[in-house]
Structure formats: structure tokens, C-alpha cells
mmCIF file of N, CA and C in Angstrom:
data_model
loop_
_atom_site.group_PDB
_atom_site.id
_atom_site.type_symbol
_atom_site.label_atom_id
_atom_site.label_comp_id
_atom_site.label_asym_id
_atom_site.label_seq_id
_atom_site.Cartn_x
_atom_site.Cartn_y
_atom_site.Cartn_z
ATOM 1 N N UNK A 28 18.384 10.441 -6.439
ATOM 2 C CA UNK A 28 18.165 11.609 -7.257
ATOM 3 C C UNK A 28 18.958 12.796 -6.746
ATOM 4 N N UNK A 29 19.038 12.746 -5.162
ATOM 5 C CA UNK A 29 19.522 14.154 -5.038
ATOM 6 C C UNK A 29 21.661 13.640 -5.330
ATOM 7 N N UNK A 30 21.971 13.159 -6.323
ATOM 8 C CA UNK A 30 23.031 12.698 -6.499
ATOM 9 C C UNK A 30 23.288 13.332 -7.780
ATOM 10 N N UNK A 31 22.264 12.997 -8.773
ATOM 11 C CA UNK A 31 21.973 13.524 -9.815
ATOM 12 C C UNK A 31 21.948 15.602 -10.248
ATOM 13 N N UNK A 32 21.347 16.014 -9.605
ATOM 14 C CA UNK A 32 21.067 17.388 -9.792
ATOM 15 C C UNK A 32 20.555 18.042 -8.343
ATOM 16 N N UNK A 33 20.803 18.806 -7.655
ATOM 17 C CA UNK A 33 20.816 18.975 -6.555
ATOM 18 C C UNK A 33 19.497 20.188 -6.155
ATOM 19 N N UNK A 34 19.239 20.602 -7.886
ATOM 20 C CA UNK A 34 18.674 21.514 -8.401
ATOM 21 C C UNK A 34 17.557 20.984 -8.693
ATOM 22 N N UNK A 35 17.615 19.707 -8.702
ATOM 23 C CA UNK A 35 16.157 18.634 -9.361
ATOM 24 C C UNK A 35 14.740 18.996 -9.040
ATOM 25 N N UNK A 36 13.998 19.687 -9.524
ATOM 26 C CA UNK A 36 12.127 19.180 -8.819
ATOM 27 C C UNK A 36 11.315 18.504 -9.480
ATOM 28 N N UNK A 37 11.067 17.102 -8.984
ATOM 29 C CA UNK A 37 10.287 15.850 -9.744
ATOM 30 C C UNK A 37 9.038 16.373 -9.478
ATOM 31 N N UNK A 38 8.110 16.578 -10.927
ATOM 32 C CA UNK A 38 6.699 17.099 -10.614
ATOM 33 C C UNK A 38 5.830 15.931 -11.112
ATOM 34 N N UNK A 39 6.254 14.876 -11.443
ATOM 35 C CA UNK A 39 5.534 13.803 -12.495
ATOM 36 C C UNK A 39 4.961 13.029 -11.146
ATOM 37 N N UNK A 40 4.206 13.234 -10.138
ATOM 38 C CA UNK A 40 4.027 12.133 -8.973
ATOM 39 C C UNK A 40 2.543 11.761 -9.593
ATOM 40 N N UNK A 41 2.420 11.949 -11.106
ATOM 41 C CA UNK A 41 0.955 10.907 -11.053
ATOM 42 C C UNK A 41 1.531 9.833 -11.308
ATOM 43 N N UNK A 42 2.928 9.625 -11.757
ATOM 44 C CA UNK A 42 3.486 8.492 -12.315
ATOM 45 C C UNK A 42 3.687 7.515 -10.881
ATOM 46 N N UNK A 43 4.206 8.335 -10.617
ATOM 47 C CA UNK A 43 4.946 7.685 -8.761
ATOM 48 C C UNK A 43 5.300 8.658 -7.887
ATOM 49 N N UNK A 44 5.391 8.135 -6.539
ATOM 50 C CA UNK A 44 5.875 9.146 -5.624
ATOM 51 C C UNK A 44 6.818 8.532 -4.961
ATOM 52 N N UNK A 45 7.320 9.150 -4.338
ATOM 53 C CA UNK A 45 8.598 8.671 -3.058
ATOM 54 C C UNK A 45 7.770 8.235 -1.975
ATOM 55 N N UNK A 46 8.678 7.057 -1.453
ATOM 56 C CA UNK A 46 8.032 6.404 -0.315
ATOM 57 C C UNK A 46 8.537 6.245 1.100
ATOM 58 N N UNK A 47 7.535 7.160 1.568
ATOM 59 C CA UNK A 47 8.173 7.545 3.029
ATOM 60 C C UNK A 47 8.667 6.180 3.859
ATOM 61 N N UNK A 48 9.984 6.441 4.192
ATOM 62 C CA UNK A 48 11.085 5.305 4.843
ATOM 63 C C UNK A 48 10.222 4.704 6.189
ATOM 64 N N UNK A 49 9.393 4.957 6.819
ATOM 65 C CA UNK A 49 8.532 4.558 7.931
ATOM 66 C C UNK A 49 7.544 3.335 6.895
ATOM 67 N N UNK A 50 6.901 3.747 5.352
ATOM 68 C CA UNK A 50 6.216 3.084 5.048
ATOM 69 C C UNK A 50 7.055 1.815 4.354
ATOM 70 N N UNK A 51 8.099 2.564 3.909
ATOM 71 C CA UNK A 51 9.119 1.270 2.993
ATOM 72 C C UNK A 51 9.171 0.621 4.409
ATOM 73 N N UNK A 52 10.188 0.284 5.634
ATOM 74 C CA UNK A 52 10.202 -0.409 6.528
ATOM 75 C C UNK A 52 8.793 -1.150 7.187
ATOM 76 N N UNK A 53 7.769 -0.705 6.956
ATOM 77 C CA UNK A 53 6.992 -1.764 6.946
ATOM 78 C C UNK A 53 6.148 -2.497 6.262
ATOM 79 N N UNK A 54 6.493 -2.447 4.901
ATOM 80 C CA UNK A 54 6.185 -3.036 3.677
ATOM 81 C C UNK A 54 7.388 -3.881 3.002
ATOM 82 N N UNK A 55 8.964 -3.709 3.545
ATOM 83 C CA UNK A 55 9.934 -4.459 3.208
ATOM 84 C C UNK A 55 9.579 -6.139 3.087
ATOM 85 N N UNK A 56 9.055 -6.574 4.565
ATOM 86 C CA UNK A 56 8.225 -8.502 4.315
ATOM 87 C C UNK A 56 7.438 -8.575 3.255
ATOM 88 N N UNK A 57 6.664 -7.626 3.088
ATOM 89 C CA UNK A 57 5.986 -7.934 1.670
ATOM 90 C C UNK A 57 6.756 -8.134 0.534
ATOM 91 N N UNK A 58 7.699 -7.429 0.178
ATOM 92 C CA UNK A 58 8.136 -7.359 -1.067
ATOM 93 C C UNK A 58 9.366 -8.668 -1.043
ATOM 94 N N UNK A 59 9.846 -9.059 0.450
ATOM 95 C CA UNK A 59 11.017 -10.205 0.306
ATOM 96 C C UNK A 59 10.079 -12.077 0.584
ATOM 97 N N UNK A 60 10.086 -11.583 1.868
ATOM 98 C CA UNK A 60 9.290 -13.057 2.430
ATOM 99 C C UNK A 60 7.581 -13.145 2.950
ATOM 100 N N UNK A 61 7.328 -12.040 2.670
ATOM 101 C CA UNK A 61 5.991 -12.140 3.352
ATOM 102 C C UNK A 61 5.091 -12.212 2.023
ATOM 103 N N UNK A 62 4.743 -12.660 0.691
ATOM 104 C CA UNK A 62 4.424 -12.647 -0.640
ATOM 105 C C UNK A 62 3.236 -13.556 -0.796
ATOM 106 N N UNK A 63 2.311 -13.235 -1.068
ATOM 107 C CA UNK A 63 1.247 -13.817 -1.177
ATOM 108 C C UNK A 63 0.032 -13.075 -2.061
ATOM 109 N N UNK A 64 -0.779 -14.254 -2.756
ATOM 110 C CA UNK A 64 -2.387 -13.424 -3.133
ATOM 111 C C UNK A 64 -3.304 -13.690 -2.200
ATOM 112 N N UNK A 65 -3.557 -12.784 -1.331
ATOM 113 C CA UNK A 65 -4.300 -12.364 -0.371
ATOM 114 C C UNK A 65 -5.639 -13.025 -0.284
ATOM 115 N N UNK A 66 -6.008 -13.103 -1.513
ATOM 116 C CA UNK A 66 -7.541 -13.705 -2.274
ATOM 117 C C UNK A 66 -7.415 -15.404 -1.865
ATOM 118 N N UNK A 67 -6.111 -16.088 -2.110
ATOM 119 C CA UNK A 67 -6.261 -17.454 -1.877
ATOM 120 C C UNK A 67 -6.725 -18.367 -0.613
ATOM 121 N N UNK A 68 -7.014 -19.234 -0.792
ATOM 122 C CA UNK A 68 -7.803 -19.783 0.304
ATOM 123 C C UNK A 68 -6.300 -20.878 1.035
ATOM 124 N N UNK A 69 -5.059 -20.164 0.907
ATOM 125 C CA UNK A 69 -3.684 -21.806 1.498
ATOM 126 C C UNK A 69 -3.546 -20.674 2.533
ATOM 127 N N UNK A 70 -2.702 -21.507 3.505
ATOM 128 C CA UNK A 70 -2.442 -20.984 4.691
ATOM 129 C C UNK A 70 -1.728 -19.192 4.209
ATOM 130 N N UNK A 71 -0.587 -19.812 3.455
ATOM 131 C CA UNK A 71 0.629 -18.524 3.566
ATOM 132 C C UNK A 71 -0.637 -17.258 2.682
ATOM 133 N N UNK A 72 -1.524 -17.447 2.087
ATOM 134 C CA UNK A 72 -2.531 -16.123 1.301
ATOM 135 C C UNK A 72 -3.162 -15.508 3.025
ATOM 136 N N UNK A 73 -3.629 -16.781 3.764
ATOM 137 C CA UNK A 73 -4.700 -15.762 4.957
ATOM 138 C C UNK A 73 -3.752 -15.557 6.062
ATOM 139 N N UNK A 74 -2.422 -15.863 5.854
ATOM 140 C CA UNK A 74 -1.449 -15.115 6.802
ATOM 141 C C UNK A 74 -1.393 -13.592 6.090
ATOM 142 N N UNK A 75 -1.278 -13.642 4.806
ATOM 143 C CA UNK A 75 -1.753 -12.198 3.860
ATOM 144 C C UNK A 75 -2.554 -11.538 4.268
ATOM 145 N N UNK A 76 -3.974 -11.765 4.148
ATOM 146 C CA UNK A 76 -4.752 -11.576 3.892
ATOM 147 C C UNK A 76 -5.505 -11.088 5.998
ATOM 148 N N UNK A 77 -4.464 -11.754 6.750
ATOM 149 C CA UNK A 77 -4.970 -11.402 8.445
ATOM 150 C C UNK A 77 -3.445 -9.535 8.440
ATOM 151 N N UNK A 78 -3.019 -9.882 7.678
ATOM 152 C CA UNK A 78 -2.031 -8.582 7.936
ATOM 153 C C UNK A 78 -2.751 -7.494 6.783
ATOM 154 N N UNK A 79 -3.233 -7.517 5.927
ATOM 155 C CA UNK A 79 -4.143 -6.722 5.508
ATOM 156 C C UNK A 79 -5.695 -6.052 6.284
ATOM 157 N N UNK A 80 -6.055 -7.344 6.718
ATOM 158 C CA UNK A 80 -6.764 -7.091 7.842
ATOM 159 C C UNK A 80 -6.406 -6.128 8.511
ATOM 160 N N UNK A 81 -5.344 -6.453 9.169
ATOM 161 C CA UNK A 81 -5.235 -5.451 10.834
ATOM 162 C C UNK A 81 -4.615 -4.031 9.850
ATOM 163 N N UNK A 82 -3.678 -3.941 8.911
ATOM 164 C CA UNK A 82 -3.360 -2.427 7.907
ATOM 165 C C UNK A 82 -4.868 -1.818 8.052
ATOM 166 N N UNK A 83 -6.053 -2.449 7.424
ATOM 167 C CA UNK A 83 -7.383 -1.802 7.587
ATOM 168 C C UNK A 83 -7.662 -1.373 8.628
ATOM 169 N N UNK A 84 -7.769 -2.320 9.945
ATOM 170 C CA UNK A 84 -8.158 -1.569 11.280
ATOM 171 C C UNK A 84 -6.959 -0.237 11.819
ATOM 172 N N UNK A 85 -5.742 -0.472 11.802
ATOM 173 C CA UNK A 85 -4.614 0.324 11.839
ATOM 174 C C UNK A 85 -5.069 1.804 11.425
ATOM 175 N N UNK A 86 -5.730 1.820 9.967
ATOM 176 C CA UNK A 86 -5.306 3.127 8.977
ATOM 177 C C UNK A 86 -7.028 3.983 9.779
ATOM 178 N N UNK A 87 -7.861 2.515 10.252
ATOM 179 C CA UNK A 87 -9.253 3.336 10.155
ATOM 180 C C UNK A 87 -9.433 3.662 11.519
ATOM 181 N N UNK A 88 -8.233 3.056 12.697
ATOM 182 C CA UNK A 88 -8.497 3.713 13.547
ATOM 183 C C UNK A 88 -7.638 5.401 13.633
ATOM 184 N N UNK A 89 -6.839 5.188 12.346
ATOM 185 C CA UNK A 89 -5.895 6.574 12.709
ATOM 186 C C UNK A 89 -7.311 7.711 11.946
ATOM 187 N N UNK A 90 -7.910 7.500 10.819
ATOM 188 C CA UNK A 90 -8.893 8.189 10.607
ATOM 189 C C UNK A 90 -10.359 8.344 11.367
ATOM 190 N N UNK A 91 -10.241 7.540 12.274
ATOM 191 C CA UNK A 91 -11.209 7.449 13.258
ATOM 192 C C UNK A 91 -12.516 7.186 12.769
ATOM 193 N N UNK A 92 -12.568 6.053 11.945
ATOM 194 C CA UNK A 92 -13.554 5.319 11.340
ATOM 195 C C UNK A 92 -13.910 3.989 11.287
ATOM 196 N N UNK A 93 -14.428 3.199 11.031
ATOM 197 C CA UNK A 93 -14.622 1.866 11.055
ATOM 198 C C UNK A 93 -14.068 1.106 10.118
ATOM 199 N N UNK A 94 -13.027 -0.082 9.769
ATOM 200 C CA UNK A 94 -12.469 -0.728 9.497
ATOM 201 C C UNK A 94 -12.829 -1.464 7.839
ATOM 202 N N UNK A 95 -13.817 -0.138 6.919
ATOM 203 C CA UNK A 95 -14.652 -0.846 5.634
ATOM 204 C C UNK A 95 -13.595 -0.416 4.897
ATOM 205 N N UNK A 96 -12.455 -0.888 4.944
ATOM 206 C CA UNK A 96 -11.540 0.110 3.760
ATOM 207 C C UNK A 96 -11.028 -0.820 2.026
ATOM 208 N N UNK A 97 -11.305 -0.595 1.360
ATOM 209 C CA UNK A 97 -11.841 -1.519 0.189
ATOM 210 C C UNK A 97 -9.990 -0.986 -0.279
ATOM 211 N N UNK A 98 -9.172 -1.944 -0.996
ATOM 212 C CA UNK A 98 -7.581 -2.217 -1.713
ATOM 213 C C UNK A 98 -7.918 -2.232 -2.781
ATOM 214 N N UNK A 99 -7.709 -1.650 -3.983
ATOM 215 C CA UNK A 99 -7.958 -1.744 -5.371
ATOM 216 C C UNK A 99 -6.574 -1.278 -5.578
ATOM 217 N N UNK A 100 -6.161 -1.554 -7.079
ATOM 218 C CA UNK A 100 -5.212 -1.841 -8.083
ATOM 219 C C UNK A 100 -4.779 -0.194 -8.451
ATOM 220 N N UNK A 101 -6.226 0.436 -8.860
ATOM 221 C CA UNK A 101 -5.876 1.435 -10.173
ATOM 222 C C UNK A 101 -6.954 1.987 -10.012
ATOM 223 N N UNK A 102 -7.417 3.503 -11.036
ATOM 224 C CA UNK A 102 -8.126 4.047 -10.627
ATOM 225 C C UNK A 102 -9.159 3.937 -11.295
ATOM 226 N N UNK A 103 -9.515 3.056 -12.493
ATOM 227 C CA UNK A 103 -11.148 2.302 -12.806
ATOM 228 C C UNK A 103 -11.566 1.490 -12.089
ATOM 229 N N UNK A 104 -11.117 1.050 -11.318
ATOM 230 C CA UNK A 104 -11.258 -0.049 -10.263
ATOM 231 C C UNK A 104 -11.964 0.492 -8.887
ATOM 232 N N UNK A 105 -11.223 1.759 -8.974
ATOM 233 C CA UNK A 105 -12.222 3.252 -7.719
ATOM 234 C C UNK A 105 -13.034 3.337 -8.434
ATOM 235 N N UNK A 106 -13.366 4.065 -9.462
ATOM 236 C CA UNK A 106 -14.912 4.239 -9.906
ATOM 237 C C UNK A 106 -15.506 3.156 -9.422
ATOM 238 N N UNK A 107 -15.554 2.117 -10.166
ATOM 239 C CA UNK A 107 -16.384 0.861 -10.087
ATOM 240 C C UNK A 107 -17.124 0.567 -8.397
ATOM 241 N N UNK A 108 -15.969 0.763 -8.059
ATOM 242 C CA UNK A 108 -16.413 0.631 -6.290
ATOM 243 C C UNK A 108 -17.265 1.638 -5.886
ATOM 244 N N UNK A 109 -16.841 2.654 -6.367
ATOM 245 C CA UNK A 109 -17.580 3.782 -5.510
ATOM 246 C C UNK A 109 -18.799 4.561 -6.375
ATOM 247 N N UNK A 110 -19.148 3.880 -7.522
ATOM 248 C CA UNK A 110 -20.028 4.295 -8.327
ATOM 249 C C UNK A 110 -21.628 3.701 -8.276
#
């Protein structure tokens, strides 16, 4: 973007946001070789599904909380949980 208009200010971030290069680099295996539904019960899902794991303990020890951190899709999917 900053190629485009140098002048640019993207205000639309309910659509999307930019993704900080610390988080793209460690989400890159996901998106090439590390691909899985997390939910499945075959080896390559709970190799998923143990690195989701530790993202939970990771994020809840940086908030200094306990490791209950619930992954949803979208934001009826938050209500539902938290309602």
C-alpha cells in the first residue's frame, strides 16, 4: 500500500488489519506445511491441536492468567460462548 499513495489512511480495520511481521513469521507453518483441523482425532490434527495448546498457555501466561482461552471463527460465535 505504501506504493500506492503515500498519503493513504486505511480506516476500514473491521474488515481486516495488518499483520504484525513477528505474528506473520510465526503463523507462516500454518498457512504452508503445518495445516490441519485441529478438531480431528489423526496424528497430523493433534500435532495442531498440541501447538494451539501451548499459543493458549503462551498468550495466558503473557496476560497473566490461566490457560481457558476459547478460538472461535467470528463474532456470533463470541456471543454464544460468552452468553
Amino acid at each position: 500500500m505504501d506504493s500506492v499513495n503515500s498519503n493513504f489512511i486505511y480506516l476500514d480495520y473491521n474488515a481486516t488489519t495488518p499483520v504484525d511481521e513477528r505474528v506473520l513469521n510465526e503463523m507462516l507453518p500454518f498457512f504452508s506445511t503445518e495445516y490441519a483441523n485441529p478438531s480431528g482425532s489423526h496424528l497430523f490434527s493433534l500435532t495442531i491441536q498440541d501447538a494451539m495448546d501451548q499459543a493458549s498457555e503462551d498468550i495466558a501466561d503473557k496476560l497473566g492468567t490461566q490457560p481457558k482461552i476459547s478460538f472461535s471463527l467470528r463474532g456470533p460465535q463470541n456471543q454464544l460462548i460468552w452468553s
